[in-house]
Coordinates of C-alpha atoms in Angstrom, one line a residue:
Chain A
M12 CA -77.4 10.9 107.0
K13 CA -79.1 9.6 103.9
T14 CA -78.3 6.1 102.6
D15 CA -77.5 7.6 99.2
T16 CA -74.8 9.8 100.6
I17 CA -73.3 6.8 102.5
K18 CA -73.4 4.7 99.3
T19 CA -71.7 7.5 97.3
I20 CA -68.9 7.8 99.9
A21 CA -68.5 4.1 100.1
K22 CA -68.3 3.7 96.4
K23 CA -65.6 6.4 96.2
H24 CA -63.4 4.3 98.5
D25 CA -64.1 0.9 97.1
P26 CA -60.7 -0.1 95.6
K27 CA -61.1 -1.2 92.0
R28 CA -60.0 -4.6 91.0
P29 CA -56.9 -4.4 88.7
L30 CA -58.9 -5.6 85.7
A31 CA -56.2 -5.3 83.0
K32 CA -53.6 -7.0 85.2
N33 CA -56.1 -9.7 86.1
C34 CA -57.0 -10.3 82.5
L35 CA -53.4 -10.5 81.5
M36 CA -52.5 -12.9 84.3
S37 CA -55.4 -15.2 83.7
F38 CA -54.4 -15.2 80.0
I39 CA -50.8 -16.1 80.7
F40 CA -51.6 -18.7 83.5
G41 CA -54.6 -20.2 81.7
G42 CA -52.8 -20.3 78.4
S43 CA -49.7 -22.0 80.0
L44 CA -51.9 -24.5 81.7
C45 CA -53.6 -25.4 78.4
A46 CA -50.2 -25.6 76.7
L47 CA -49.0 -28.0 79.5
G48 CA -52.2 -30.0 78.9
Q49 CA -51.4 -30.2 75.2
M50 CA -47.9 -31.4 75.9
I51 CA -49.2 -34.1 78.2
S52 CA -51.7 -35.3 75.6
L53 CA -48.9 -35.3 72.9
F54 CA -46.8 -37.4 75.4
Y55 CA -49.6 -39.9 75.8
L56 CA -50.2 -40.0 72.0
Y57 CA -46.6 -40.7 71.1
F58 CA -45.6 -43.1 74.0
F59 CA -48.8 -44.9 74.7
D60 CA -51.6 -46.5 72.8
F61 CA -54.1 -43.6 72.7
S62 CA -55.9 -42.0 69.8
E63 CA -56.9 -38.4 69.3
E64 CA -60.3 -39.3 70.7
T65 CA -59.2 -41.2 73.8
V66 CA -56.2 -39.1 74.9
G67 CA -58.4 -36.6 76.7
D68 CA -59.1 -38.8 79.7
P69 CA -55.5 -39.6 80.8
T70 CA -54.5 -35.9 80.2
V71 CA -57.3 -34.6 82.4
A72 CA -56.4 -37.2 85.0
T73 CA -52.8 -36.2 85.0
L74 CA -53.7 -32.5 85.4
I75 CA -56.1 -33.3 88.3
I76 CA -53.4 -35.4 90.1
L77 CA -51.0 -32.4 89.7
T78 CA -53.7 -30.1 91.1
M79 CA -54.2 -32.5 94.0
F80 CA -50.5 -32.3 95.0
L81 CA -50.4 -28.5 94.6
T82 CA -53.6 -28.1 96.6
G83 CA -52.4 -30.5 99.3
W84 CA -49.1 -28.6 99.6
G85 CA -51.0 -25.4 100.0
V86 CA -49.6 -23.8 96.8
Y87 CA -52.6 -23.8 94.5
D88 CA -54.5 -21.1 96.4
K89 CA -51.5 -18.8 96.3
I90 CA -51.1 -19.3 92.6
A91 CA -54.8 -18.7 92.1
Q92 CA -54.6 -15.3 93.9
V93 CA -52.4 -14.1 91.0
A94 CA -53.8 -16.2 88.2
G95 CA -57.5 -15.7 88.9
A96 CA -59.7 -17.1 86.1
G97 CA -56.5 -18.6 84.6
T98 CA -56.5 -21.4 87.3
M99 CA -60.2 -21.5 87.9
V100 CA -61.6 -22.1 84.4
P101 CA -59.5 -25.1 83.3
V102 CA -60.2 -28.6 84.7
T103 CA -57.6 -27.9 87.5
G104 CA -60.0 -25.3 89.0
F105 CA -62.7 -28.0 89.2
G106 CA -60.2 -30.4 90.7
N107 CA -59.1 -27.8 93.3
A108 CA -62.7 -27.1 94.3
V109 CA -63.3 -30.8 95.0
I110 CA -59.9 -31.5 96.6
S111 CA -59.8 -28.5 98.9
S112 CA -63.3 -29.3 100.2
A113 CA -62.3 -32.9 100.9
I114 CA -59.1 -31.8 102.7
E115 CA -61.1 -29.2 104.7
H116 CA -63.6 -31.6 106.0
R117 CA -61.4 -34.6 106.5
N118 CA -61.5 -34.1 110.3
E119 CA -65.3 -34.6 110.4
G120 CA -64.9 -38.2 109.2
F121 CA -64.9 -40.0 105.8
V122 CA -68.6 -40.3 105.4
L123 CA -70.2 -37.2 106.9
G124 CA -67.1 -35.1 106.5
V125 CA -65.4 -35.8 103.2
G126 CA -68.4 -37.7 101.7
S127 CA -71.0 -35.0 102.2
N128 CA -68.8 -31.9 101.7
M129 CA -66.5 -33.0 98.8
F130 CA -68.9 -31.6 96.1
K131 CA -70.2 -28.6 98.0
L132 CA -68.5 -26.2 95.6
A133 CA -68.2 -28.4 92.5
G134 CA -71.8 -29.8 93.0
S135 CA -73.4 -26.7 91.4
V136 CA -71.1 -27.1 88.3
I137 CA -72.2 -30.8 88.0
V138 CA -75.9 -30.0 88.5
S139 CA -75.9 -27.2 85.9
G140 CA -73.9 -29.4 83.5
V141 CA -76.3 -32.3 83.8
F142 CA -79.3 -30.0 83.6
S143 CA -78.2 -28.0 80.6
S144 CA -77.2 -31.2 78.7
F145 CA -80.7 -32.5 79.5
V146 CA -82.3 -29.4 78.0
I147 CA -80.1 -29.5 74.9
A148 CA -81.0 -33.2 74.5
I149 CA -84.7 -32.4 74.5
I150 CA -84.2 -29.6 72.0
K151 CA -82.2 -31.9 69.8
T152 CA -84.9 -34.6 70.0
L153 CA -87.7 -32.2 69.1
L154 CA -85.8 -30.8 66.2
A155 CA -84.9 -34.2 64.8
Chain B
M1 CA -76.2 4.6 152.0
K2 CA -74.9 7.1 149.5
E3 CA -77.2 8.2 146.7
A4 CA -76.7 6.2 143.5
L5 CA -75.0 8.4 140.8
Q6 CA -76.6 8.5 137.3
V7 CA -74.9 5.8 135.2
R8 CA -77.2 6.0 132.1
V9 CA -76.4 9.1 130.0
G10 CA -78.6 10.2 127.2
Q11 CA -80.2 7.6 124.9
V12 CA -77.7 4.8 124.7
S13 CA -74.6 5.8 126.8
Y14 CA -73.2 5.0 130.2
Q15 CA -70.9 7.0 132.5
F16 CA -69.0 5.0 135.1
H17 CA -68.3 6.5 138.5
T18 CA -66.3 3.7 140.1
P19 CA -62.8 3.3 138.6
I20 CA -62.8 0.4 136.1
I21 CA -59.3 -0.4 135.3
I22 CA -57.7 -2.6 132.7
N23 CA -55.2 -4.1 135.1
E24 CA -53.6 -7.1 133.6
Y25 CA -53.7 -8.5 130.1
H26 CA -52.3 -11.3 128.0
T27 CA -52.1 -11.5 124.2
I28 CA -51.4 -14.4 121.9
A29 CA -51.1 -14.4 118.1
G30 CA -50.4 -16.6 115.1
P31 CA -47.6 -16.9 112.5
L32 CA -48.6 -14.1 110.1
E33 CA -49.0 -11.7 113.1
K34 CA -45.6 -12.8 114.3
N35 CA -44.1 -11.2 111.2
G36 CA -46.3 -8.2 111.5
A37 CA -45.9 -4.8 113.1
L38 CA -46.8 -5.7 116.7
T39 CA -44.3 -8.5 117.3
A40 CA -42.5 -6.6 120.1
Y41 CA -45.7 -5.9 122.0
I42 CA -47.5 -9.3 121.8
D43 CA -46.8 -11.8 124.7
T44 CA -46.9 -15.2 123.0
F45 CA -47.1 -16.7 119.6
I46 CA -48.0 -20.0 117.9
D47 CA -45.9 -21.1 115.0
D48 CA -48.6 -22.6 112.7
L49 CA -52.4 -22.6 112.5
Y50 CA -52.6 -26.1 114.0
D51 CA -50.2 -25.6 116.9
G52 CA -50.1 -29.4 117.5
E53 CA -53.8 -29.8 117.4
K54 CA -55.7 -32.0 114.9
T55 CA -58.2 -29.4 113.7
Y56 CA -58.3 -25.6 113.2
E57 CA -61.2 -25.5 115.6
N58 CA -59.2 -27.3 118.3
C59 CA -56.4 -24.8 117.8
Y60 CA -58.9 -22.0 118.2
K61 CA -60.0 -23.5 121.5
K62 CA -56.3 -23.9 122.5
L63 CA -55.7 -20.2 121.7
I64 CA -58.5 -19.2 124.0
C65 CA -57.3 -21.6 126.7
D66 CA -53.7 -20.3 126.5
G67 CA -54.9 -16.7 126.4
I68 CA -57.0 -16.8 129.5
S69 CA -54.9 -19.3 131.6
P70 CA -52.1 -16.9 132.8
L71 CA -54.8 -14.5 134.1
L72 CA -56.9 -17.2 135.6
K73 CA -53.9 -18.7 137.4
K74 CA -53.3 -15.3 139.1
H75 CA -56.9 -14.6 139.8
P76 CA -58.7 -17.9 140.4
D77 CA -61.5 -16.2 142.3
V78 CA -62.9 -14.2 139.3
Q79 CA -66.2 -15.6 138.2
L80 CA -67.1 -14.1 134.8
L81 CA -65.5 -13.9 131.4
F82 CA -67.2 -11.6 129.0
T83 CA -66.3 -12.8 125.5
G84 CA -67.6 -14.2 122.2
D85 CA -65.9 -15.9 119.3
L86 CA -66.8 -16.4 115.6
L87 CA -67.9 -20.0 115.4
N88 CA -71.3 -21.5 115.9
Q89 CA -72.6 -21.0 119.5
S90 CA -69.1 -19.8 120.5
T91 CA -68.0 -23.5 120.8
P92 CA -64.2 -22.7 121.0
T93 CA -64.8 -20.6 124.1
H94 CA -67.1 -23.1 125.7
L95 CA -64.9 -26.0 125.0
A96 CA -61.8 -24.1 126.2
L97 CA -63.5 -23.4 129.6
T98 CA -64.7 -26.9 130.2
N99 CA -64.3 -27.9 133.9
R100 CA -63.1 -24.5 135.0
A101 CA -64.7 -22.4 137.7
L102 CA -65.3 -19.6 135.2
T103 CA -68.6 -18.7 133.6
P104 CA -68.4 -17.5 130.1
I105 CA -70.8 -14.8 129.0
T106 CA -70.6 -15.0 125.2
F107 CA -71.9 -12.4 122.9
D108 CA -72.9 -12.9 119.2
H109 CA -71.7 -9.6 117.8
A110 CA -68.9 -11.0 115.8
C111 CA -66.0 -8.5 115.7
A112 CA -67.9 -6.1 117.9
N113 CA -67.6 -8.6 120.8
F114 CA -64.6 -7.0 122.4
G115 CA -66.4 -3.6 122.7
L116 CA -69.5 -5.2 124.2
S117 CA -67.4 -7.4 126.5
L118 CA -65.5 -4.4 127.9
L119 CA -68.7 -2.4 128.3
Y120 CA -70.6 -5.2 130.0
G121 CA -67.6 -6.1 132.2
A122 CA -67.5 -2.4 133.2
L123 CA -71.2 -2.4 133.9
S124 CA -71.1 -5.4 136.1
I125 CA -68.3 -3.8 138.2
E126 CA -70.1 -0.4 138.3
S127 CA -73.3 -2.1 139.5
Q128 CA -71.1 -3.8 142.2
Q129 CA -72.2 -7.3 141.1
Q130 CA -68.6 -8.2 140.6
A131 CA -65.3 -7.0 142.1
A132 CA -63.3 -8.1 139.0
V133 CA -64.1 -9.7 135.7
F134 CA -62.2 -11.0 132.6
A135 CA -63.0 -9.6 129.2
G136 CA -61.4 -10.5 125.9
T137 CA -61.8 -12.1 122.5
M138 CA -59.9 -14.4 120.1
S139 CA -60.1 -15.3 116.5
H140 CA -58.5 -17.9 114.2
F141 CA -58.0 -17.3 110.5
A142 CA -58.4 -20.8 109.1
A143 CA -61.4 -21.8 111.4
V144 CA -63.2 -18.6 110.5
E145 CA -62.4 -19.0 106.8
K146 CA -63.9 -22.5 106.9
Q147 CA -67.1 -21.3 108.6
F148 CA -67.7 -18.1 106.7
R149 CA -66.0 -18.4 103.3
F150 CA -64.5 -21.2 101.2
P151 CA -62.2 -24.1 102.1
N152 CA -58.7 -22.8 103.0
E153 CA -57.0 -24.4 100.1
Y154 CA -59.6 -23.3 97.5
G155 CA -58.0 -21.3 94.7
Q156 CA -60.0 -18.1 94.7
Q157 CA -58.9 -14.6 93.8
K158 CA -59.8 -12.2 96.6
P159 CA -60.5 -8.6 95.7
P160 CA -58.4 -5.8 97.2
S161 CA -61.2 -4.7 99.5
S162 CA -61.3 -8.0 101.3
Q163 CA -59.9 -8.4 104.8
T164 CA -57.8 -11.1 106.6
T165 CA -59.1 -12.6 109.8
V166 CA -56.5 -12.1 112.5
T167 CA -55.2 -15.3 114.3
G168 CA -54.9 -14.2 117.9
G169 CA -56.4 -11.9 120.4
G170 CA -56.1 -11.0 124.1
F171 CA -57.8 -11.2 127.4
C172 CA -57.7 -8.7 130.2
L173 CA -58.7 -8.3 133.9
L174 CA -61.1 -5.5 134.7
S175 CA -61.2 -4.4 138.4
S176 CA -61.8 -1.4 140.5
N177 CA -58.3 -1.2 141.9
G178 CA -54.8 -1.3 140.5
T179 CA -53.0 0.6 137.8
G180 CA -53.8 1.0 134.2
P181 CA -56.1 2.9 131.9
H182 CA -59.7 3.5 133.1
I183 CA -62.9 2.7 131.2
T184 CA -65.0 5.8 132.0
G185 CA -67.9 5.4 129.8
G186 CA -69.5 3.7 126.8
T187 CA -72.1 3.7 124.2
L188 CA -74.1 0.8 122.9
G189 CA -74.8 0.5 119.2
A190 CA -77.9 -0.6 117.4
V191 CA -78.1 -2.9 114.3
I192 CA -77.5 -0.8 111.2
D193 CA -78.2 -2.0 107.6
E194 CA -77.3 0.4 104.9
G195 CA -77.9 -2.2 102.2
F196 CA -74.3 -3.3 101.6
S197 CA -74.0 -7.0 100.7
D198 CA -70.5 -7.7 99.6
P199 CA -68.8 -10.1 102.1
Y200 CA -65.5 -9.2 100.5
N201 CA -65.9 -5.6 101.5
M202 CA -66.7 -5.5 105.2
G203 CA -65.2 -2.1 105.7
E204 CA -68.0 -0.4 103.8
A205 CA -70.6 -2.4 105.6
M206 CA -69.2 -1.6 109.1
A207 CA -68.2 2.0 108.7
P208 CA -71.8 3.3 108.9
A209 CA -72.4 1.4 112.1
C210 CA -69.3 2.9 113.6
F211 CA -70.4 6.3 112.4
H212 CA -73.9 5.9 114.0
T213 CA -72.4 4.8 117.3
L214 CA -70.0 7.7 117.3
L215 CA -72.8 10.2 116.5
A216 CA -74.9 8.8 119.4
H217 CA -71.9 9.1 121.7
F218 CA -71.1 12.7 120.7
K219 CA -74.8 13.6 121.2
D220 CA -75.2 11.8 124.6
F221 CA -72.0 13.1 126.1
N222 CA -72.1 16.5 124.3
T223 CA -68.6 16.1 123.0
T224 CA -66.9 16.3 119.6
P225 CA -63.9 14.4 118.2
K226 CA -61.7 17.3 119.5
D227 CA -62.3 16.1 123.0
Y228 CA -60.5 12.8 122.3
D229 CA -56.9 12.1 121.4
Y230 CA -57.7 9.0 119.3
I231 CA -60.6 7.2 117.8
I232 CA -59.5 3.6 117.8
T233 CA -61.6 1.4 115.6
G234 CA -61.7 -2.4 115.5
D235 CA -61.4 -3.8 112.0
L236 CA -62.6 -1.3 109.4
G237 CA -59.5 -1.8 107.4
S238 CA -58.2 0.9 105.1
V239 CA -61.4 1.0 103.1
G240 CA -63.7 1.4 106.0
Q241 CA -61.4 3.9 107.7
N242 CA -61.5 6.2 104.7
I243 CA -65.3 5.9 104.6
L244 CA -65.6 6.7 108.3
Y245 CA -63.4 9.7 107.9
D246 CA -65.5 11.1 105.0
L247 CA -68.8 10.3 106.8
L248 CA -67.6 12.3 109.9
R249 CA -66.4 15.2 107.7
E250 CA -69.7 15.1 105.9
E251 CA -71.5 15.5 109.2
N252 CA -69.2 18.5 110.0
Y253 CA -67.1 16.8 112.6
R254 CA -63.5 18.0 112.3
V255 CA -61.4 14.9 112.7
N256 CA -57.7 14.8 112.1
R257 CA -56.6 11.9 109.9
N258 CA -54.0 11.0 112.6
Q259 CA -56.7 10.7 115.2
L260 CA -58.2 7.7 113.5
I261 CA -56.4 4.5 114.3
D262 CA -57.7 1.2 113.0
A263 CA -56.5 -2.0 114.7
G264 CA -56.8 -3.9 111.4
C265 CA -54.4 -1.5 109.7
E266 CA -51.9 -1.6 112.6
I267 CA -51.3 -5.3 113.1
Y268 CA -49.6 -6.2 109.9
N269 CA -46.7 -4.8 107.8
K270 CA -47.4 -3.1 104.5
N271 CA -45.8 -5.9 102.5
Q272 CA -47.9 -8.8 104.0
P273 CA -50.7 -10.3 101.8
I274 CA -53.6 -9.1 103.9
F275 CA -55.5 -6.9 101.3
S276 CA -57.3 -4.0 103.0
G277 CA -56.4 -5.0 106.6
G278 CA -57.0 -7.4 109.5
S279 CA -60.4 -8.3 110.9
G280 CA -62.0 -10.7 113.3
A281 CA -63.1 -10.8 116.9
G282 CA -59.5 -10.8 118.1
C283 CA -58.3 -7.9 115.9
L284 CA -59.1 -5.1 118.3
S285 CA -58.3 -7.0 121.5
L286 CA -54.9 -8.0 120.1
F287 CA -54.0 -4.4 119.1
L288 CA -55.5 -2.7 122.2
L289 CA -53.9 -5.1 124.7
S290 CA -50.5 -5.0 123.1
K291 CA -49.4 -1.8 121.3
G292 CA -52.5 0.1 122.4
L293 CA -51.9 -0.1 126.1
K294 CA -48.1 -0.3 125.9
V295 CA -47.7 2.7 123.7
Y296 CA -50.7 4.9 123.3
F297 CA -52.0 4.6 126.8
K298 CA -48.6 4.9 128.5
K299 CA -49.0 8.7 128.4
P300 CA -52.1 10.7 129.5
T301 CA -54.6 9.8 126.8
R302 CA -58.4 10.0 126.3
A303 CA -59.6 7.8 123.5
L304 CA -62.7 6.3 122.0
V305 CA -62.4 2.6 121.3
V306 CA -65.1 1.4 118.8
A307 CA -65.5 -2.3 118.0
T308 CA -67.4 -2.9 114.8
G309 CA -69.0 -6.2 113.8
A310 CA -70.8 -7.7 110.8
L311 CA -73.7 -9.8 111.9
H312 CA -74.4 -11.9 108.8
S313 CA -74.0 -15.7 108.4
P314 CA -73.2 -17.5 105.2
L315 CA -76.8 -18.8 105.2
S316 CA -78.4 -15.4 105.9
L317 CA -76.3 -13.8 103.1
L318 CA -77.6 -16.4 100.6
Q319 CA -81.3 -15.9 101.7
T320 CA -81.2 -12.1 102.2
P321 CA -78.3 -10.4 100.6
H322 CA -77.7 -7.7 103.3
I323 CA -75.0 -7.4 105.9
P324 CA -76.4 -5.9 109.1
T325 CA -73.6 -4.4 111.3
I326 CA -73.2 -3.1 114.8
A327 CA -70.6 -1.0 116.7
H328 CA -70.1 -0.6 120.5
L329 CA -67.9 2.1 122.0
I330 CA -66.0 2.6 125.2
V331 CA -64.2 5.6 126.5
L332 CA -60.7 4.7 127.7
E333 CA -58.6 7.2 129.6
S334 CA -55.1 7.0 131.1
K335 CA -53.7 9.6 133.5

């Protein structure tokens, strides 16, 4: 049988991702997560000595600590199955990628296990972030 | 000395003349399978994916150990175990059999291991090299997830076509005397690559391999699906099973929808979060050695059992985005 026929039959049976539902869920979850972040930063602004510029750091740290607990308790991946991009795009998604790798490789030791595997998922984000900021910096220097 | 009967049939098939009987078997499964559809037929369960061990890999090893031990205790003189697991160099199997008088013959055909194990077990009895052998496979969800996909706690949205690796499996004793269903023939598959590359849709990658092996079998034995009561596939899932059905119809083989049974679709209940079905090396062995033998082969039945496997590794998939697949088939009959 021709590969084309097989491909056509396979395509017919490939279950479609529920796109509308996924979009709605990521909007709701991602939005709520950002609203929670906003509440946390307002909390730090009112009760602690932070300014609009500096309040980002403790807010991100709080969200990542929250992610750490949810990942460790085995809840985060279950939420993510429903929320999709809603829990992957915000900083919690980055936190989860680092923390889940660290947990997974804890048994191989702290140096060769956790140390070398912690950034195996998040590493590409960091590399592309550093690289793109380098390119932008060159463009900015040339234009100035 | 009597004249040797022809064992090799056609291009890639074998016909066995000595009775090769699945005599005794033992199945073991994990927590998700415990709440599944086969609970009444499986022998033992573990309550969590660690089962008192420190790592998932050690738990995998323990599953294999606990699966084979009851059989080994009863038959300490058996020398070979035909098997194969899903981790690098079948380490769980080899570690589980440390300091035991049993030689593991491990295959690297992923989820098709069980079919190849039964076929080679049968061949070694047919050729009178062994009087009895063990065959079986096991898989462990978290250990396989760690090796092939992302960390277990990583929050990633799986598509509906993805499959869930079965925790569990089974081992059986093949011998030329006793009671039980007979392995009367088999067909070896070749590596098939139809250009599929989605690791979250193994059903579509493996269905063509299953289809090719079935065609080779029908040609070699000059049979059609009508000659068999069931075609039991390993882990095509609902997606792969639908594709196989259409492929067979396209080739003008009249198959009945009820004739096709997929182990991956039978192990779990409909409401469990398993997407398109179970998969893994232990999927077929768990189903066949529990409900398969206890229900389908209790009455006179002639069935084809096809184990399908995807032969990629995470590394190979990054370098060459293709998933080569393979399927091996045995003919199982009960009288």
